[in-house]
mmCIF file of C-alpha atoms and ligand atoms in Angstrom:
data_model
loop_
_atom_site.group_PDB
_atom_site.id
_atom_site.type_symbol
_atom_site.label_atom_id
_atom_site.label_comp_id
_atom_site.label_asym_id
_atom_site.label_seq_id
_atom_site.Cartn_x
_atom_site.Cartn_y
_atom_site.Cartn_z
ATOM 1 C CA MET H 18 -3.901 27.888 14.804
ATOM 2 C CA THR H 19 -1.891 27.434 11.900
ATOM 3 C CA ASN H 20 -3.292 27.520 8.344
ATOM 4 C CA TYR H 21 -1.903 25.840 5.134
ATOM 5 C CA ASP H 22 -2.961 25.738 1.612
ATOM 6 C CA VAL H 23 -2.533 21.718 1.713
ATOM 7 C CA ALA H 24 -1.988 18.972 4.293
ATOM 8 C CA ILE H 25 -1.068 15.677 3.302
ATOM 9 C CA ILE H 26 -1.875 12.873 5.402
ATOM 10 C CA GLY H 27 0.854 9.966 4.871
ATOM 11 C CA GLY H 28 4.522 10.128 4.335
ATOM 12 C CA GLY H 29 4.801 7.217 1.728
ATOM 13 C CA GLY H 30 5.281 7.469 -1.937
ATOM 14 C CA ALA H 31 2.031 8.863 -2.540
ATOM 15 C CA GLY H 32 2.062 11.464 -0.027
ATOM 16 C CA LEU H 33 5.701 12.804 -0.528
ATOM 17 C CA THR H 34 5.350 13.221 -4.179
ATOM 18 C CA ALA H 35 2.190 15.269 -3.448
ATOM 19 C CA ALA H 36 4.350 17.159 -0.990
ATOM 20 C CA ILE H 37 7.024 17.902 -3.641
ATOM 21 C CA TYR H 38 4.412 19.121 -6.427
ATOM 22 C CA SER H 39 2.347 21.159 -3.813
ATOM 23 C CA ALA H 40 5.458 22.966 -2.593
ATOM 24 C CA ARG H 41 6.815 23.629 -5.934
ATOM 25 C CA ALA H 42 3.592 25.019 -6.614
ATOM 26 C CA ARG H 43 4.427 27.606 -4.011
ATOM 27 C CA ARG H 44 1.570 26.412 -1.742
ATOM 28 C CA SER H 45 1.993 26.316 2.025
ATOM 29 C CA THR H 46 2.095 22.349 2.537
ATOM 30 C CA ILE H 47 2.491 20.130 5.694
ATOM 31 C CA VAL H 48 2.999 16.388 5.617
ATOM 32 C CA PHE H 49 1.956 14.284 8.265
ATOM 33 C CA GLU H 50 4.187 11.232 7.948
ATOM 34 C CA GLY H 51 3.073 9.204 10.910
ATOM 35 C CA LEU H 52 5.952 7.531 12.824
ATOM 36 C CA VAL H 53 8.268 6.856 10.019
ATOM 37 C CA THR H 54 8.957 8.200 6.653
ATOM 38 C CA GLY H 55 8.159 6.154 3.692
ATOM 39 C CA GLY H 56 5.035 3.715 4.692
ATOM 40 C CA LEU H 57 5.236 0.401 3.319
ATOM 41 C CA ILE H 58 8.187 1.171 1.142
ATOM 42 C CA ALA H 59 10.594 1.573 4.057
ATOM 43 C CA THR H 60 10.121 -1.948 4.882
ATOM 44 C CA THR H 61 11.350 -3.033 1.558
ATOM 45 C CA ASP H 62 14.746 -4.170 1.258
ATOM 46 C CA ILE H 63 15.642 -3.597 -2.202
ATOM 47 C CA VAL H 64 13.212 -1.826 -4.784
ATOM 48 C CA GLU H 65 14.094 -2.905 -7.970
ATOM 49 C CA ASN H 66 11.275 -1.707 -10.207
ATOM 50 C CA TYR H 67 11.436 2.070 -9.591
ATOM 51 C CA PRO H 68 12.778 3.760 -12.618
ATOM 52 C CA GLY H 69 16.070 5.462 -12.310
ATOM 53 C CA PHE H 70 17.706 2.844 -10.129
ATOM 54 C CA PRO H 71 19.089 -0.156 -12.360
ATOM 55 C CA ASP H 72 20.946 -1.681 -9.442
ATOM 56 C CA GLY H 73 18.099 -1.341 -7.044
ATOM 57 C CA ILE H 74 17.884 0.913 -4.009
ATOM 58 C CA ASN H 75 16.966 0.292 -0.566
ATOM 59 C CA GLY H 76 13.364 1.183 0.210
ATOM 60 C CA PHE H 77 14.027 3.272 3.419
ATOM 61 C CA ASP H 78 16.943 4.976 1.732
ATOM 62 C CA LEU H 79 14.684 6.171 -1.219
ATOM 63 C CA ALA H 80 11.951 7.270 1.310
ATOM 64 C CA GLN H 81 14.436 9.412 2.801
ATOM 65 C CA GLN H 82 15.217 10.815 -0.405
ATOM 66 C CA PHE H 83 11.573 11.676 -1.226
ATOM 67 C CA HIS H 84 11.601 13.418 2.508
ATOM 68 C CA LYS H 85 14.570 15.386 1.609
ATOM 69 C CA GLN H 86 13.128 16.440 -1.708
ATOM 70 C CA ALA H 87 9.739 17.642 -0.469
ATOM 71 C CA GLU H 88 11.468 19.534 2.390
ATOM 72 C CA LYS H 89 14.007 21.188 -0.123
ATOM 73 C CA PHE H 90 11.151 22.816 -1.929
ATOM 74 C CA GLY H 91 9.447 24.065 1.438
ATOM 75 C CA ALA H 92 7.277 21.479 2.323
ATOM 76 C CA GLU H 93 6.976 21.119 6.315
ATOM 77 C CA THR H 94 7.158 17.393 7.592
ATOM 78 C CA ALA H 95 5.669 16.193 10.737
ATOM 79 C CA TYR H 96 6.359 12.863 12.748
ATOM 80 C CA GLU H 97 2.523 13.084 13.907
ATOM 81 C CA ARG H 98 -0.347 10.906 13.416
ATOM 82 C CA VAL H 99 -3.633 12.557 12.138
ATOM 83 C CA GLU H 100 -6.330 11.493 14.547
ATOM 84 C CA ALA H 101 -9.168 13.204 13.174
ATOM 85 C CA LEU H 102 -10.365 14.923 10.005
ATOM 86 C CA GLY H 103 -13.331 17.188 9.534
ATOM 87 C CA ARG H 104 -14.725 19.510 7.067
ATOM 88 C CA LEU H 105 -15.915 23.090 8.298
ATOM 89 C CA PRO H 106 -18.839 25.097 7.144
ATOM 90 C CA ASP H 107 -16.772 27.429 5.268
ATOM 91 C CA GLY H 108 -15.129 24.325 3.027
ATOM 92 C CA THR H 109 -11.934 24.365 5.050
ATOM 93 C CA PHE H 110 -10.674 21.154 6.618
ATOM 94 C CA GLU H 111 -9.369 20.674 10.416
ATOM 95 C CA LEU H 112 -7.087 18.095 11.303
ATOM 96 C CA ARG H 113 -6.085 17.049 14.631
ATOM 97 C CA SER H 114 -2.726 15.377 15.192
ATOM 98 C CA ASN H 115 -1.481 13.602 18.378
ATOM 99 C CA GLU H 116 0.100 17.049 18.880
ATOM 100 C CA ARG H 117 -1.705 19.811 17.586
ATOM 101 C CA THR H 118 -4.664 20.915 15.347
ATOM 102 C CA ILE H 119 -4.277 22.642 12.021
ATOM 103 C CA ARG H 120 -6.531 23.840 9.245
ATOM 104 C CA ALA H 121 -6.073 23.459 5.650
ATOM 105 C CA ARG H 122 -7.997 24.385 2.339
ATOM 106 C CA ALA H 123 -7.143 21.208 0.476
ATOM 107 C CA VAL H 124 -6.227 17.803 2.068
ATOM 108 C CA ILE H 125 -4.673 14.914 0.209
ATOM 109 C CA ALA H 126 -5.147 11.486 2.059
ATOM 110 C CA THR H 127 -2.513 8.965 1.420
ATOM 111 C CA ALA H 128 -2.370 6.802 4.441
ATOM 112 C CA GLY H 129 -2.201 3.711 2.528
ATOM 113 C CA ALA H 130 -3.047 0.028 3.449
ATOM 114 C CA ASP H 131 -1.410 -2.592 5.681
ATOM 115 C CA TYR H 132 -1.220 -6.150 4.266
ATOM 116 C CA ASN H 133 -3.076 -8.492 6.204
ATOM 117 C CA LYS H 134 -0.829 -10.625 8.203
ATOM 118 C CA LEU H 135 -1.259 -14.475 8.861
ATOM 119 C CA GLY H 136 -0.252 -13.977 12.487
ATOM 120 C CA VAL H 137 1.546 -17.307 12.904
ATOM 121 C CA PRO H 138 4.900 -17.756 14.508
ATOM 122 C CA GLY H 139 7.887 -16.753 12.613
ATOM 123 C CA GLU H 140 5.979 -14.451 10.115
ATOM 124 C CA THR H 141 7.314 -11.238 11.864
ATOM 125 C CA GLU H 142 10.661 -12.448 12.594
ATOM 126 C CA LEU H 143 11.072 -13.606 8.815
ATOM 127 C CA THR H 144 9.579 -10.727 6.993
ATOM 128 C CA GLY H 145 12.061 -9.564 4.442
ATOM 129 C CA ARG H 146 13.885 -12.875 5.018
ATOM 130 C CA GLY H 147 11.653 -14.959 2.669
ATOM 131 C CA VAL H 148 8.408 -13.818 3.899
ATOM 132 C CA SER H 149 7.018 -11.051 1.443
ATOM 133 C CA TYR H 150 3.815 -9.585 1.028
ATOM 134 C CA CYS H 151 4.768 -8.346 -2.571
ATOM 135 C CA GLY H 152 5.499 -10.543 -5.667
ATOM 136 C CA THR H 153 6.300 -8.007 -7.869
ATOM 137 C CA CYS H 154 8.822 -6.670 -5.483
ATOM 138 C CA ASP H 155 10.398 -9.828 -4.367
ATOM 139 C CA ALA H 156 10.029 -12.584 -6.915
ATOM 140 C CA ALA H 157 13.681 -11.986 -8.516
ATOM 141 C CA PHE H 158 15.117 -13.006 -5.271
ATOM 142 C CA PHE H 159 13.682 -16.564 -5.320
ATOM 143 C CA ALA H 160 14.577 -17.530 -9.088
ATOM 144 C CA GLY H 161 14.904 -21.327 -9.418
ATOM 145 C CA MET H 162 13.656 -21.964 -5.851
ATOM 146 C CA ASP H 163 10.648 -23.671 -4.554
ATOM 147 C CA VAL H 164 8.122 -21.090 -2.862
ATOM 148 C CA ILE H 165 4.777 -20.760 -1.162
ATOM 149 C CA VAL H 166 2.087 -18.346 -2.053
ATOM 150 C CA VAL H 167 -0.684 -18.056 0.675
ATOM 151 C CA GLY H 168 -4.151 -16.993 -0.444
ATOM 152 C CA GLY H 169 -6.936 -17.697 -3.006
ATOM 153 C CA GLY H 170 -8.136 -14.259 -4.503
ATOM 154 C CA ASP H 171 -6.796 -12.286 -7.294
ATOM 155 C CA SER H 172 -3.586 -11.119 -5.687
ATOM 156 C CA ALA H 173 -2.479 -14.575 -4.830
ATOM 157 C CA VAL H 174 -3.136 -15.915 -8.030
ATOM 158 C CA ASP H 175 -1.959 -12.882 -10.364
ATOM 159 C CA GLU H 176 1.118 -12.211 -8.029
ATOM 160 C CA GLY H 177 1.462 -16.009 -7.798
ATOM 161 C CA MET H 178 1.641 -16.288 -11.575
ATOM 162 C CA PHE H 179 4.302 -13.449 -11.498
ATOM 163 C CA VAL H 180 6.486 -15.346 -8.930
ATOM 164 C CA ALA H 181 6.180 -18.365 -10.986
ATOM 165 C CA ARG H 182 8.243 -16.587 -13.861
ATOM 166 C CA TYR H 183 11.263 -16.816 -11.463
ATOM 167 C CA ALA H 184 10.781 -19.692 -9.064
ATOM 168 C CA ARG H 185 11.191 -23.376 -9.936
ATOM 169 C CA SER H 186 7.758 -24.096 -8.155
ATOM 170 C CA VAL H 187 4.940 -22.328 -6.713
ATOM 171 C CA ASN H 188 2.952 -23.983 -4.114
ATOM 172 C CA VAL H 189 -0.511 -22.169 -3.658
ATOM 173 C CA VAL H 190 -1.800 -23.015 -0.115
ATOM 174 C CA HIS H 191 -5.396 -22.024 0.174
ATOM 175 C CA ARG H 192 -7.798 -22.492 3.058
ATOM 176 C CA ARG H 193 -10.750 -23.665 0.914
ATOM 177 C CA ASP H 194 -11.015 -25.894 -2.011
ATOM 178 C CA VAL H 195 -12.187 -23.213 -4.531
ATOM 179 C CA LEU H 196 -10.398 -20.117 -5.325
ATOM 180 C CA ARG H 197 -11.986 -16.800 -5.087
ATOM 181 C CA ALA H 198 -10.005 -15.284 -8.062
ATOM 182 C CA SER H 199 -11.639 -14.335 -11.072
ATOM 183 C CA ALA H 200 -12.389 -17.061 -13.685
ATOM 184 C CA ILE H 201 -9.837 -15.908 -16.139
ATOM 185 C CA LEU H 202 -7.081 -15.658 -13.648
ATOM 186 C CA GLN H 203 -7.918 -19.037 -12.346
ATOM 187 C CA GLU H 204 -7.557 -20.513 -16.009
ATOM 188 C CA ARG H 205 -4.231 -19.065 -16.426
ATOM 189 C CA ALA H 206 -3.239 -20.316 -13.143
ATOM 190 C CA PHE H 207 -4.332 -23.638 -13.687
ATOM 191 C CA ALA H 208 -2.518 -23.766 -16.922
ATOM 192 C CA THR H 209 0.700 -22.459 -15.286
ATOM 193 C CA PRO H 210 3.133 -25.895 -15.229
ATOM 194 C CA ASN H 211 5.173 -24.842 -12.203
ATOM 195 C CA MET H 212 2.174 -23.712 -10.124
ATOM 196 C CA GLN H 213 0.770 -26.474 -7.781
ATOM 197 C CA PHE H 214 -2.256 -26.081 -5.192
ATOM 198 C CA THR H 215 -2.462 -27.286 -1.714
ATOM 199 C CA TRP H 216 -6.414 -26.999 -0.746
ATOM 200 C CA ASN H 217 -8.069 -26.766 2.567
ATOM 201 C CA SER H 218 -4.867 -25.728 4.278
ATOM 202 C CA VAL H 219 -3.264 -23.106 6.228
ATOM 203 C CA VAL H 220 0.016 -22.211 7.422
ATOM 204 C CA GLU H 221 0.707 -22.762 10.984
ATOM 205 C CA ARG H 222 4.193 -21.677 11.426
ATOM 206 C CA ILE H 223 7.069 -20.587 9.427
ATOM 207 C CA GLU H 224 10.622 -21.534 10.214
ATOM 208 C CA GLY H 225 14.308 -20.953 9.397
ATOM 209 C CA GLU H 226 17.672 -19.681 10.699
ATOM 210 C CA GLY H 227 17.592 -16.100 9.601
ATOM 211 C CA GLN H 228 15.809 -16.974 6.294
ATOM 212 C CA VAL H 229 12.431 -18.915 5.665
ATOM 213 C CA GLU H 230 13.710 -22.814 5.205
ATOM 214 C CA ARG H 231 10.309 -24.408 5.820
ATOM 215 C CA ALA H 232 6.563 -23.876 6.431
ATOM 216 C CA VAL H 233 4.320 -26.165 8.626
ATOM 217 C CA LEU H 234 1.101 -26.575 7.114
ATOM 218 C CA ARG H 235 -2.260 -28.038 8.538
ATOM 219 C CA ASN H 236 -5.150 -29.308 6.466
ATOM 220 C CA VAL H 237 -8.319 -27.819 7.977
ATOM 221 C CA LYS H 238 -10.512 -30.713 7.048
ATOM 222 C CA THR H 239 -8.342 -33.774 8.251
ATOM 223 C CA ASN H 240 -6.104 -31.856 10.699
ATOM 224 C CA GLU H 241 -3.242 -33.361 9.180
ATOM 225 C CA VAL H 242 0.090 -31.319 9.728
ATOM 226 C CA SER H 243 3.084 -31.466 7.308
ATOM 227 C CA THR H 244 6.315 -29.888 7.005
ATOM 228 C CA VAL H 245 7.110 -28.304 3.489
ATOM 229 C CA ALA H 246 10.663 -27.182 2.526
ATOM 230 C CA THR H 247 10.394 -23.472 0.905
ATOM 231 C CA SER H 248 12.445 -20.677 0.437
ATOM 232 C CA ALA H 249 9.859 -17.893 0.656
ATOM 233 C CA VAL H 250 6.285 -17.544 1.954
ATOM 234 C CA PHE H 251 4.474 -15.044 -0.121
ATOM 235 C CA VAL H 252 1.188 -13.687 1.786
ATOM 236 C CA PHE H 253 -1.611 -12.385 -0.294
ATOM 237 C CA ILE H 254 -4.636 -12.592 2.033
ATOM 238 C CA GLY H 255 -6.155 -9.112 1.531
ATOM 239 C CA GLN H 256 -5.162 -5.666 2.506
ATOM 240 C CA THR H 257 -6.753 -3.303 5.131
ATOM 241 C CA PRO H 258 -6.914 0.293 3.826
ATOM 242 C CA ASN H 259 -6.221 2.951 6.550
ATOM 243 C CA SER H 260 -9.608 4.730 5.857
ATOM 244 C CA HIS H 261 -11.043 5.453 9.285
ATOM 245 C CA LEU H 262 -10.289 9.058 9.073
ATOM 246 C CA LEU H 263 -12.376 9.170 5.884
ATOM 247 C CA GLU H 264 -15.417 7.283 7.227
ATOM 248 C CA GLY H 265 -18.679 9.332 7.118
ATOM 249 C CA LEU H 266 -16.855 11.761 4.604
ATOM 250 C CA VAL H 267 -16.150 9.949 1.445
ATOM 251 C CA GLU H 268 -17.756 7.119 -0.384
ATOM 252 C CA LEU H 269 -15.657 3.770 0.254
ATOM 253 C CA ASP H 270 -15.573 0.660 -1.750
ATOM 254 C CA ALA H 271 -16.493 -2.762 -0.427
ATOM 255 C CA GLY H 272 -13.035 -3.156 0.563
ATOM 256 C CA GLY H 273 -13.031 0.336 2.502
ATOM 257 C CA HIS H 274 -10.816 2.016 -0.054
ATOM 258 C CA ALA H 275 -11.667 5.581 -1.224
ATOM 259 C CA VAL H 276 -13.759 6.096 -4.237
ATOM 260 C CA VAL H 277 -11.952 8.475 -6.627
ATOM 261 C CA ASP H 278 -12.087 9.639 -10.028
ATOM 262 C CA LEU H 279 -9.030 9.903 -12.485
ATOM 263 C CA GLN H 280 -8.151 13.152 -11.035
ATOM 264 C CA MET H 281 -8.033 11.733 -7.361
ATOM 265 C CA ARG H 282 -10.902 13.677 -6.500
ATOM 266 C CA THR H 283 -13.566 12.418 -3.873
ATOM 267 C CA ARG H 284 -17.111 13.621 -3.700
ATOM 268 C CA VAL H 285 -15.992 16.228 -1.273
ATOM 269 C CA PRO H 286 -14.556 19.227 -2.920
ATOM 270 C CA GLY H 287 -11.074 19.906 -1.872
ATOM 271 C CA LEU H 288 -10.576 16.418 -0.655
ATOM 272 C CA PHE H 289 -8.213 14.026 -2.617
ATOM 273 C CA VAL H 290 -6.994 10.577 -1.849
ATOM 274 C CA ALA H 291 -4.109 9.101 -3.781
ATOM 275 C CA GLY H 292 -1.917 5.630 -3.657
ATOM 276 C CA ASP H 293 -3.055 2.299 -1.799
ATOM 277 C CA LEU H 294 -5.874 4.074 0.088
ATOM 278 C CA ARG H 295 -7.772 4.671 -3.026
ATOM 279 C CA THR H 296 -9.883 2.356 -5.034
ATOM 280 C CA GLN H 297 -8.430 -0.003 -7.758
ATOM 281 C CA ALA H 298 -4.708 0.861 -6.839
ATOM 282 C CA ALA H 299 -2.082 -0.906 -8.862
ATOM 283 C CA ARG H 300 -0.347 -0.903 -5.353
ATOM 284 C CA GLN H 301 3.150 -0.181 -6.626
ATOM 285 C CA LEU H 302 5.723 2.608 -5.477
ATOM 286 C CA ILE H 303 5.720 4.138 -8.892
ATOM 287 C CA SER H 304 1.822 4.115 -9.037
ATOM 288 C CA ALA H 305 1.421 5.625 -5.794
ATOM 289 C CA ALA H 306 3.942 8.380 -6.691
ATOM 290 C CA GLY H 307 2.000 9.115 -9.842
ATOM 291 C CA ASP H 308 -1.366 9.404 -7.863
ATOM 292 C CA GLY H 309 0.248 11.756 -5.460
ATOM 293 C CA ALA H 310 1.479 14.228 -8.424
ATOM 294 C CA THR H 311 -1.924 13.880 -9.881
ATOM 295 C CA ALA H 312 -3.757 14.743 -6.596
ATOM 296 C CA ALA H 313 -1.371 17.522 -5.877
ATOM 297 C CA ILE H 314 -1.972 19.026 -9.492
ATOM 298 C CA SER H 315 -5.795 18.416 -8.860
ATOM 299 C CA ALA H 316 -5.415 20.326 -5.531
ATOM 300 C CA GLU H 317 -3.709 23.104 -7.068
ATOM 301 C CA HIS H 318 -6.433 23.411 -9.612
ATOM 302 C CA TYR H 319 -9.087 23.573 -6.769
ATOM 303 C CA LEU H 320 -7.365 25.977 -5.060
ATOM 304 C CA THR H 321 -6.635 28.480 -7.926
ATOM 305 C CA ASP H 322 -10.291 28.179 -8.822
ATOM 306 C CA LEU H 323 -11.053 29.038 -5.241
ATOM 307 C CA ASP H 324 -8.713 32.102 -5.425
ATOM 308 C CA GLY H 325 -10.030 33.048 -8.493
ATOM 309 C CA ARG H 326 -13.496 33.161 -7.495
ATOM 310 C CA ALA H 327 -12.701 35.038 -4.260
ATOM 311 C CA GLY H 328 -10.697 37.682 -6.449
ATOM 312 C CA SER H 329 -13.799 38.231 -8.481
ATOM 313 C CA ALA H 330 -16.040 38.649 -5.677
ATOM 314 C CA LYS H 331 -13.725 41.525 -4.444
HETATM 315 P P1 NAP M 413 -9.429 -10.956 -1.534
HETATM 316 O O1 NAP M 413 -10.090 -11.010 -2.835
HETATM 317 O O2 NAP M 413 -10.038 -10.377 -0.014
HETATM 318 O O3 NAP M 413 -8.856 -12.384 -1.105
HETATM 319 C C1 NAP M 413 -8.014 -12.706 -0.072
HETATM 320 C C2 NAP M 413 -7.649 -14.361 0.027
HETATM 321 O O4 NAP M 413 -6.956 -14.434 1.446
HETATM 322 C C3 NAP M 413 -8.923 -15.079 -0.056
HETATM 323 O O5 NAP M 413 -8.990 -16.197 -1.194
HETATM 324 C C4 NAP M 413 -9.243 -15.424 1.360
HETATM 325 O O6 NAP M 413 -9.729 -17.001 1.419
HETATM 326 C C5 NAP M 413 -7.730 -15.566 1.868
HETATM 327 N N1 NAP M 413 -7.598 -15.344 3.269
HETATM 328 C C6 NAP M 413 -8.106 -14.214 4.049
HETATM 329 N N2 NAP M 413 -7.527 -14.384 5.217
HETATM 330 C C7 NAP M 413 -6.835 -15.431 5.361
HETATM 331 C C8 NAP M 413 -6.384 -15.850 6.462
HETATM 332 N N3 NAP M 413 -6.095 -15.431 7.400
HETATM 333 N N4 NAP M 413 -5.532 -17.223 6.133
HETATM 334 C C9 NAP M 413 -5.640 -17.832 5.011
HETATM 335 N N5 NAP M 413 -6.137 -17.246 3.921
HETATM 336 C C10 NAP M 413 -6.959 -15.886 4.132
HETATM 337 O O7 NAP M 413 -8.016 -9.911 -1.332
HETATM 338 P P2 NAP M 413 -6.891 -9.791 -2.842
HETATM 339 O O8 NAP M 413 -6.762 -11.139 -3.467
HETATM 340 O O9 NAP M 413 -5.797 -8.890 -2.215
HETATM 341 O O10 NAP M 413 -7.971 -9.010 -3.805
HETATM 342 C C11 NAP M 413 -8.264 -7.499 -3.221
HETATM 343 C C12 NAP M 413 -9.127 -6.708 -4.390
HETATM 344 O O11 NAP M 413 -8.178 -6.382 -5.161
HETATM 345 C C13 NAP M 413 -10.131 -7.652 -4.951
HETATM 346 O O12 NAP M 413 -11.213 -6.867 -5.411
HETATM 347 C C14 NAP M 413 -9.389 -8.061 -6.212
HETATM 348 O O13 NAP M 413 -10.395 -8.353 -7.188
HETATM 349 C C15 NAP M 413 -8.552 -6.799 -6.541
HETATM 350 N N6 NAP M 413 -7.326 -7.365 -7.215
HETATM 351 C C16 NAP M 413 -7.471 -7.481 -8.676
HETATM 352 C C17 NAP M 413 -6.546 -8.030 -9.519
HETATM 353 C C18 NAP M 413 -6.565 -8.344 -10.956
HETATM 354 O O14 NAP M 413 -7.700 -8.025 -11.443
HETATM 355 N N7 NAP M 413 -5.499 -8.711 -11.619
HETATM 356 C C19 NAP M 413 -5.254 -8.273 -8.877
HETATM 357 C C20 NAP M 413 -5.041 -8.187 -7.610
HETATM 358 C C21 NAP M 413 -6.279 -7.654 -6.663
HETATM 359 P P3 NAP M 413 -11.284 -17.155 1.116
HETATM 360 O O15 NAP M 413 -11.466 -17.095 -0.327
HETATM 361 O O16 NAP M 413 -11.299 -18.326 1.902
HETATM 362 O O17 NAP M 413 -11.958 -16.154 1.832
#
């Protein structure tokens, strides 16, 4: 069985940045990337808010650069899914992927979160063509246009207000007649002149020829169906973190995100969590990358400490 100093679960912005830092610290490092490099960022058409790319960069291309940079410094990358993670009595970790089992002295989990989907016709086909799960990323593409935001939580209101800085109008479609969002965000949303609310309504279908053109809404109280012209449908109905590997090992918050401290440490020594998988993440590529760097530096301190203790015991 192969042993590594650091095993990283997830090949998004957090995981690949952690790999760059860990490999540059001369620690033997493996990154399990799953099926594709980049995680959520690989599905983003143009990333305009990552510093260093004033003209924007395709998300898939940027992820490939992260991957190349990690390999350049000696990180091993694997297109394998980690299916089980356990801590052995000696404090090391065992990871079983769909192809093999390895051991690592430290683990950085960055498996991310998936946006919840509406699951309605047109949503998948028009994702990246007007259907978006990130206002901060995509609002600028809809300057001067009429758009829909779905959801009633903090994300819908917060991101909806961001979108309202660009769009001509933002129609918040919510399935109830009260928002779940915090009071202060609600106050700001109600005071945003180009933000309207369609209550007790759900999106039944998203339509358009190669680009979102309209949405079919249904009032859940009256069952009345209406068609609304829109250039985009921003969906903010929560996220599901990919935390199943961590269940029973680390503390999870109410939403299933791993609880970490500012050094990305969990309550398990040697197990770090970074990016969208951790509690209170800003859910941006740049913050995920920052988390990845922090986690790798913390893992390095942890290993140095272990090595020092082993040395002084000799
Ligand atoms: P959330 O709080 O779970 O809200 C999800 C919203 O989507 C709810 O309004 C829910 O409706 C609605 N919804 C869920 N499933 C739906 C479906 N199938 N169809 C239509 N609507 C659906 O998720 P979130 O807004 O992403 O927030 C997640 C966490 O991050 C929260 O703890 C939040 O406080 C935090 N956060 C904070 C900030 C901030 O403070 N600035 C910003 C973003 C996120 P119901 O209300 O009817 O359940």
